[in-house]
Coordinates of C-alpha atoms and ligand atoms in Angstrom, one line a residue:
M1 CA 22.1 -4.9 -31.3
W2 CA 19.4 -4.1 -28.7
H3 CA 20.8 -7.2 -25.9
I4 CA 17.5 -7.8 -24.1
L5 CA 18.0 -9.3 -21.1
G6 CA 14.9 -11.3 -19.8
A7 CA 12.0 -13.4 -21.9
G8 CA 9.6 -12.0 -18.6
S9 CA 6.3 -9.9 -19.2
L10 CA 8.1 -6.3 -20.1
G11 CA 11.7 -8.1 -22.0
S12 CA 9.3 -9.8 -24.8
L13 CA 7.2 -7.1 -25.0
W14 CA 9.7 -5.1 -26.2
A15 CA 11.8 -7.9 -27.9
T16 CA 9.4 -8.6 -29.9
R17 CA 8.1 -5.3 -31.1
L18 CA 11.8 -4.2 -31.9
A19 CA 11.9 -7.5 -34.1
R20 CA 8.5 -6.8 -35.8
A21 CA 10.3 -3.6 -36.8
G22 CA 13.5 -5.4 -38.4
L23 CA 16.1 -4.2 -35.9
P24 CA 18.3 -6.6 -34.3
V25 CA 17.1 -8.3 -30.9
Q26 CA 19.0 -11.1 -29.0
L27 CA 17.7 -12.0 -25.9
I28 CA 20.0 -13.1 -22.6
L29 CA 18.7 -16.3 -20.7
R30 CA 19.5 -17.1 -17.1
D31 CA 21.2 -20.5 -18.2
Q32 CA 21.6 -23.6 -20.2
A33 CA 18.5 -25.0 -18.9
R34 CA 16.0 -21.8 -20.0
L35 CA 18.0 -21.7 -23.3
R36 CA 16.9 -25.0 -23.8
S37 CA 13.2 -24.8 -22.8
Y38 CA 12.7 -21.6 -25.0
Q39 CA 15.0 -23.1 -28.2
H40 CA 12.0 -26.1 -27.2
A41 CA 9.6 -23.1 -27.4
G42 CA 11.0 -21.8 -31.3
G43 CA 10.9 -18.5 -29.9
L44 CA 8.4 -15.3 -28.5
T45 CA 5.1 -15.3 -28.7
L46 CA 3.0 -11.9 -28.4
I47 CA -0.5 -12.1 -28.3
E48 CA -2.0 -8.4 -28.9
Q49 CA -6.3 -8.2 -29.5
G50 CA -6.5 -12.1 -28.8
E51 CA -4.6 -12.7 -32.2
A52 CA -0.7 -14.8 -30.9
Q53 CA 2.2 -13.4 -33.0
H54 CA 5.9 -15.7 -32.9
Y55 CA 9.2 -14.7 -33.2
A56 CA 12.1 -17.1 -33.0
I57 CA 15.0 -14.2 -32.2
T58 CA 18.5 -15.9 -31.2
A59 CA 18.7 -16.2 -27.2
H60 CA 21.8 -16.9 -25.9
I61 CA 23.5 -17.2 -22.0
P62 CA 25.3 -14.3 -19.9
D63 CA 28.3 -15.9 -20.4
H64 CA 28.0 -15.8 -24.4
P65 CA 31.2 -13.5 -25.6
Q66 CA 30.0 -11.2 -27.8
P67 CA 30.2 -7.1 -26.2
I68 CA 27.0 -5.4 -25.5
Q69 CA 26.6 -2.0 -26.6
R70 CA 23.2 -1.0 -25.8
L71 CA 21.3 -3.6 -22.9
L72 CA 17.7 -3.3 -22.0
L73 CA 17.5 -4.7 -18.8
A74 CA 14.3 -6.3 -18.5
C75 CA 14.5 -8.5 -14.9
K76 CA 12.6 -7.6 -11.6
A77 CA 14.4 -4.8 -9.2
Y78 CA 15.3 -7.3 -6.7
D79 CA 17.4 -9.1 -10.1
A80 CA 18.7 -6.1 -11.5
A81 CA 22.6 -5.6 -10.3
A82 CA 23.6 -9.0 -10.5
A83 CA 22.3 -9.5 -13.8
V84 CA 24.3 -6.3 -14.9
S85 CA 27.7 -7.2 -12.4
Q86 CA 27.4 -10.5 -14.5
L87 CA 27.5 -8.8 -18.3
A88 CA 29.5 -5.9 -16.9
P89 CA 32.8 -8.1 -19.0
R90 CA 30.9 -7.5 -22.0
L91 CA 30.1 -4.1 -21.8
V92 CA 32.1 -2.0 -24.4
P93 CA 33.0 1.5 -22.9
G94 CA 29.7 4.0 -23.6
A95 CA 27.8 1.3 -23.2
E96 CA 23.9 1.5 -22.4
I97 CA 21.7 0.3 -20.1
L98 CA 18.2 0.6 -20.6
L99 CA 16.3 0.1 -17.0
L100 CA 12.8 -0.7 -17.4
Q101 CA 12.6 -1.6 -13.1
N102 CA 9.5 0.2 -11.3
G103 CA 10.5 1.6 -8.3
L104 CA 13.6 3.3 -6.9
G105 CA 17.3 1.9 -5.5
S106 CA 17.7 -0.8 -8.7
Q107 CA 19.1 2.0 -10.7
D108 CA 21.9 3.1 -8.1
E109 CA 22.5 -0.7 -7.6
V110 CA 23.1 -1.2 -11.6
A111 CA 25.6 2.1 -11.7
R112 CA 27.3 0.7 -9.0
A113 CA 28.0 -2.9 -10.9
A114 CA 28.4 -0.9 -14.6
P115 CA 30.2 2.2 -13.6
Q116 CA 31.7 2.0 -17.4
A117 CA 27.9 2.3 -19.2
R118 CA 25.1 5.2 -19.2
C119 CA 22.3 4.3 -17.2
I120 CA 18.5 5.3 -18.8
F121 CA 15.5 4.9 -16.8
A122 CA 12.3 3.9 -17.9
S123 CA 9.2 4.8 -15.9
S124 CA 6.2 2.9 -17.9
T125 CA 2.3 2.2 -17.9
E126 CA 2.5 -0.5 -20.2
G127 CA 1.0 -4.5 -18.8
A128 CA 2.1 -7.6 -19.7
F129 CA 2.0 -10.6 -18.4
R130 CA 3.3 -14.1 -18.8
Q131 CA 0.3 -16.6 -19.8
A132 CA 3.3 -19.1 -20.7
D133 CA 6.3 -19.8 -20.8
F134 CA 7.8 -16.8 -23.3
Q135 CA 3.9 -16.3 -24.5
V136 CA 3.2 -12.8 -23.3
V137 CA 0.3 -11.4 -23.9
F138 CA 0.2 -7.3 -24.2
A139 CA -2.5 -6.4 -21.5
G140 CA -2.5 -2.9 -21.6
H141 CA -1.2 0.0 -23.7
G142 CA 0.7 2.5 -22.1
H143 CA 3.5 5.2 -22.9
T144 CA 6.7 4.9 -21.5
W145 CA 8.8 8.3 -20.2
L146 CA 12.7 7.4 -20.2
G147 CA 15.8 9.8 -19.1
D148 CA 19.1 10.4 -17.3
P149 CA 19.2 12.6 -14.6
L150 CA 23.1 12.4 -15.1
D151 CA 22.6 13.5 -19.1
L152 CA 20.0 15.3 -20.6
Q153 CA 21.0 14.7 -24.4
P154 CA 18.1 11.8 -25.5
P155 CA 20.4 8.9 -27.2
I156 CA 19.7 8.4 -30.9
W157 CA 18.3 4.9 -30.7
L158 CA 15.1 6.5 -29.8
E159 CA 14.2 6.3 -33.2
D160 CA 14.4 2.7 -33.1
L161 CA 11.2 3.1 -30.5
R162 CA 9.3 4.9 -32.8
Q163 CA 9.6 2.4 -35.7
A164 CA 8.7 -0.2 -33.4
G165 CA 5.8 1.8 -32.4
I166 CA 7.0 1.6 -28.4
G167 CA 5.6 5.1 -27.4
H168 CA 8.0 7.2 -25.4
D169 CA 8.9 10.5 -24.5
W170 CA 12.4 11.3 -23.7
S171 CA 11.9 12.8 -19.7
L172 CA 14.1 15.6 -18.0
N173 CA 13.0 14.8 -14.9
I174 CA 13.0 11.3 -14.7
T175 CA 13.5 11.1 -11.2
S176 CA 10.9 12.7 -10.1
R177 CA 8.6 10.5 -12.4
L178 CA 9.5 7.2 -10.7
W179 CA 9.3 9.2 -7.1
R180 CA 5.6 10.3 -8.9
K181 CA 5.2 6.5 -9.3
L182 CA 6.7 5.0 -6.5
A183 CA 4.6 7.4 -4.0
L184 CA 1.0 6.4 -6.5
N185 CA 2.7 2.5 -5.7
C186 CA 2.9 2.8 -1.6
A187 CA -0.2 4.7 -1.7
I188 CA -2.5 1.7 -3.0
N189 CA -0.9 -1.9 -3.3
P190 CA 0.1 -2.3 0.2
L191 CA -3.2 -1.5 1.1
T192 CA -4.4 -4.2 -1.5
V193 CA -2.3 -6.6 -0.4
L194 CA -3.3 -6.3 3.4
H195 CA -7.1 -6.3 2.4
D196 CA -7.1 -8.9 0.0
C197 CA -9.1 -6.4 -2.4
R198 CA -9.2 -4.9 -6.0
N199 CA -8.0 -1.6 -6.3
G200 CA -11.5 -0.6 -6.4
G201 CA -12.0 -2.1 -2.4
L202 CA -9.5 0.7 -1.3
T203 CA -12.4 3.4 -1.9
E204 CA -13.4 1.7 1.5
H205 CA -10.5 3.1 3.8
P206 CA -11.0 6.8 2.4
A207 CA -9.4 8.0 5.7
H208 CA -6.2 5.5 5.5
I209 CA -5.5 6.4 2.1
T210 CA -5.4 10.2 3.2
C211 CA -3.0 9.5 6.0
L212 CA -0.4 7.8 3.5
C213 CA -0.9 10.6 1.1
N214 CA -0.3 13.3 3.4
E215 CA 3.2 11.3 4.3
L216 CA 3.7 10.9 0.8
I217 CA 3.7 14.6 0.3
E218 CA 5.6 15.2 3.0
L219 CA 8.8 12.4 1.9
L220 CA 8.9 13.9 -1.5
H221 CA 9.0 17.7 -0.6
C222 CA 11.6 16.7 1.8
C223 CA 13.4 14.6 -0.9
G224 CA 13.3 17.3 -3.3
H225 CA 10.8 16.2 -5.2
S226 CA 7.9 18.6 -4.9
A227 CA 6.8 18.2 -8.6
A228 CA 6.0 14.7 -7.9
A229 CA 3.7 15.5 -4.4
E230 CA 1.3 17.7 -6.8
N231 CA -2.2 16.9 -6.5
L232 CA -1.1 12.9 -4.9
H233 CA -4.0 12.3 -3.5
D234 CA -6.3 13.5 -6.2
E235 CA -4.4 11.2 -8.5
V236 CA -4.5 8.4 -5.9
Q237 CA -8.2 8.5 -5.9
R238 CA -8.5 8.8 -9.6
V239 CA -6.2 5.5 -10.1
I240 CA -8.3 3.8 -7.6
L241 CA -11.4 4.5 -9.4
A242 CA -9.8 4.1 -13.1
T243 CA -8.3 0.5 -12.4
A244 CA -11.5 -0.3 -9.9
A245 CA -11.7 -4.1 -11.4
N246 CA -8.1 -5.1 -11.4
Y247 CA -5.6 -6.2 -8.6
S248 CA -2.8 -4.5 -8.1
S249 CA 0.7 -6.0 -9.0
M250 CA 1.7 -6.5 -5.7
H251 CA -1.3 -8.5 -4.9
Q252 CA -0.8 -10.5 -7.8
D253 CA 2.5 -11.2 -6.7
V254 CA 1.2 -12.3 -3.3
S255 CA -1.5 -13.9 -4.3
Q256 CA 0.7 -16.1 -7.0
G257 CA 3.5 -16.9 -4.5
R258 CA 5.9 -14.4 -6.2
R259 CA 8.4 -12.5 -4.6
T260 CA 7.5 -8.5 -4.6
E261 CA 9.5 -5.4 -5.2
I262 CA 8.9 -4.5 -1.6
T263 CA 12.1 -3.3 -0.9
Y264 CA 12.4 -1.1 -4.1
L265 CA 8.4 0.2 -3.6
L266 CA 7.5 1.3 0.6
G267 CA 10.7 -0.2 1.5
Y268 CA 12.6 2.5 -0.2
A269 CA 10.2 5.6 0.4
C270 CA 10.4 4.1 4.5
N271 CA 14.5 4.3 4.3
A272 CA 14.6 7.5 2.6
A273 CA 12.3 8.9 5.3
Q274 CA 14.5 7.5 8.0
R275 CA 17.9 9.0 6.0
H276 CA 15.8 12.6 6.4
Q277 CA 15.0 11.6 9.8
L278 CA 11.2 12.1 9.3
V279 CA 8.6 10.2 11.6
L280 CA 6.0 8.8 9.0
P281 CA 3.8 6.7 11.4
H282 CA 1.1 5.6 9.0
L283 CA 3.3 4.6 6.5
Q284 CA 6.3 3.2 8.8
A285 CA 3.1 1.1 10.2
L286 CA 1.7 0.2 6.7
H287 CA 5.4 -1.7 5.7
G288 CA 5.8 -3.2 9.3
Q289 CA 2.4 -4.6 8.3
L290 CA 3.0 -6.1 5.0
L291 CA 6.4 -7.3 5.8
A292 CA 4.8 -9.1 8.7
H293 CA 2.0 -10.4 6.0
L294 CA 4.5 -11.5 4.2
Q295 CA 6.9 -13.8 6.5
A296 CA 3.1 -15.0 7.5
H297 CA 2.6 -16.3 4.1
G298 CA 6.0 -17.9 3.8
L299 CA 7.6 -15.1 0.8
P300 CA 10.7 -13.1 0.8
S301 CA 10.3 -9.7 2.6
H302 CA 13.3 -8.1 1.0
Ligands
LIG1 P1 8.9 -11.2 -15.1 O1 7.7 -11.4 -15.8 O2 9.0 -11.7 -13.4 O3 10.0 -10.7 -16.0 C1 11.5 -11.0 -15.8 C2 12.3 -11.7 -16.4 O4 13.7 -11.6 -15.9 C3 12.2 -13.0 -16.4 O5 12.3 -13.7 -17.4 C4 13.2 -13.6 -15.7 O6 13.7 -15.1 -16.5 C5 14.7 -12.9 -15.7 N1 15.9 -12.6 -15.5 C6 15.8 -12.6 -13.7 N2 17.3 -12.8 -13.6 C7 18.2 -12.6 -14.9 C8 19.2 -13.1 -15.2 N3 20.2 -12.7 -14.3 N4 19.4 -13.4 -16.9 C9 18.8 -13.4 -17.6 N5 17.4 -13.4 -17.2 C10 17.2 -13.1 -16.0 O7 8.8 -9.0 -15.0 P2 8.3 -8.5 -15.7 O8 6.9 -8.4 -15.2 O9 8.2 -7.7 -17.0 O10 8.9 -6.5 -14.6 C11 10.4 -6.8 -15.1 C12 10.0 -5.2 -14.2 O11 9.3 -4.1 -15.1 C13 9.8 -4.7 -12.9 O12 10.6 -4.1 -12.1 C14 8.2 -4.6 -13.2 O13 8.3 -4.4 -12.0 C15 8.5 -3.4 -14.0 N6 7.3 -3.3 -15.1 C16 6.2 -4.7 -15.1 C17 4.9 -4.4 -16.1 C18 4.4 -5.4 -16.3 O14 3.2 -5.4 -16.8 N7 4.5 -6.1 -16.1 C19 4.8 -2.7 -16.4 C20 5.4 -1.8 -15.4 C21 6.9 -2.0 -14.7 P3 13.3 -16.3 -15.8 O15 11.9 -16.9 -16.6 O16 14.5 -17.3 -15.4 O17 12.8 -16.3 -14.1

């Protein structure tokens, strides 16, 4: 049984594809009110290339008594630890939690909240967004890397993902992948918020991008992730050009008045620098400016 916490963008994308492959799936929704609106909607709708498909997947709330062996955690990084703590009494010994959260930091928080479980980290380039409650658009086909820094043995359920058509690979160095993605995010997303531009707008700020990349490279080396630092600047430039017409996820969050995952992205990078007594002036200034910007827009700065 796949228990999936969070029927947002990624949770719905995973739930519908697993259910479509005939695999057993149950959703865990926040509370009775969310469960009632879900029941009213009659299930999840996945919109793929303009075609909508409906899936009447069973759902329940966190205090349901059913034991959990395998949990897909599909909430935002800032909700992850609290969500898992709530479910901790239901996790059987040897339970597995698959963590879809972007950035770094929430994985350790979850591991502390559920020490009896195996935590498997994911880094995904898939893209989805909620068109309406319980209606999700599959916007960008991509790939998901999964891994467990404490146990390199892949779990048997990777076969379920293959059956469900979820493109994936088992990564022997998932932490490095998460760091690489975090570094790309730090070099691009905050600046798109501060300049209020699409990713392509950053081509007007090459010197600032170069300074940020140099500091991120220094940080990655210092944190023992030299592989994640390789050609970072080239990849940042490539991503800016390849996604020139897009608004970054952080820009979308801010413009729609939603809380960002800053603590687990730029905030995490700045904390790591501080722990290593590294002085990274551009990165730290960017963090300060972003925090001020969020506060000015009435958004949480954590
Ligand atoms: P999302 O659309 O906001 O969905 C998060 C869901 O988690 C919401 O439905 C929310 O419930 C639910 N939730 C939060 N706390 C809960 C709790 N205690 N119990 C039950 N449900 C709970 O977020 P998302 O875009 O799927 O992102 C999830 C993670 O994936 C993020 O870290 C994001 O950065 C990462 N990611 C997303 C994408 C993408 O394309 N969307 C791509 C790559 C990575 P409510 O609906 O009740 O608020």
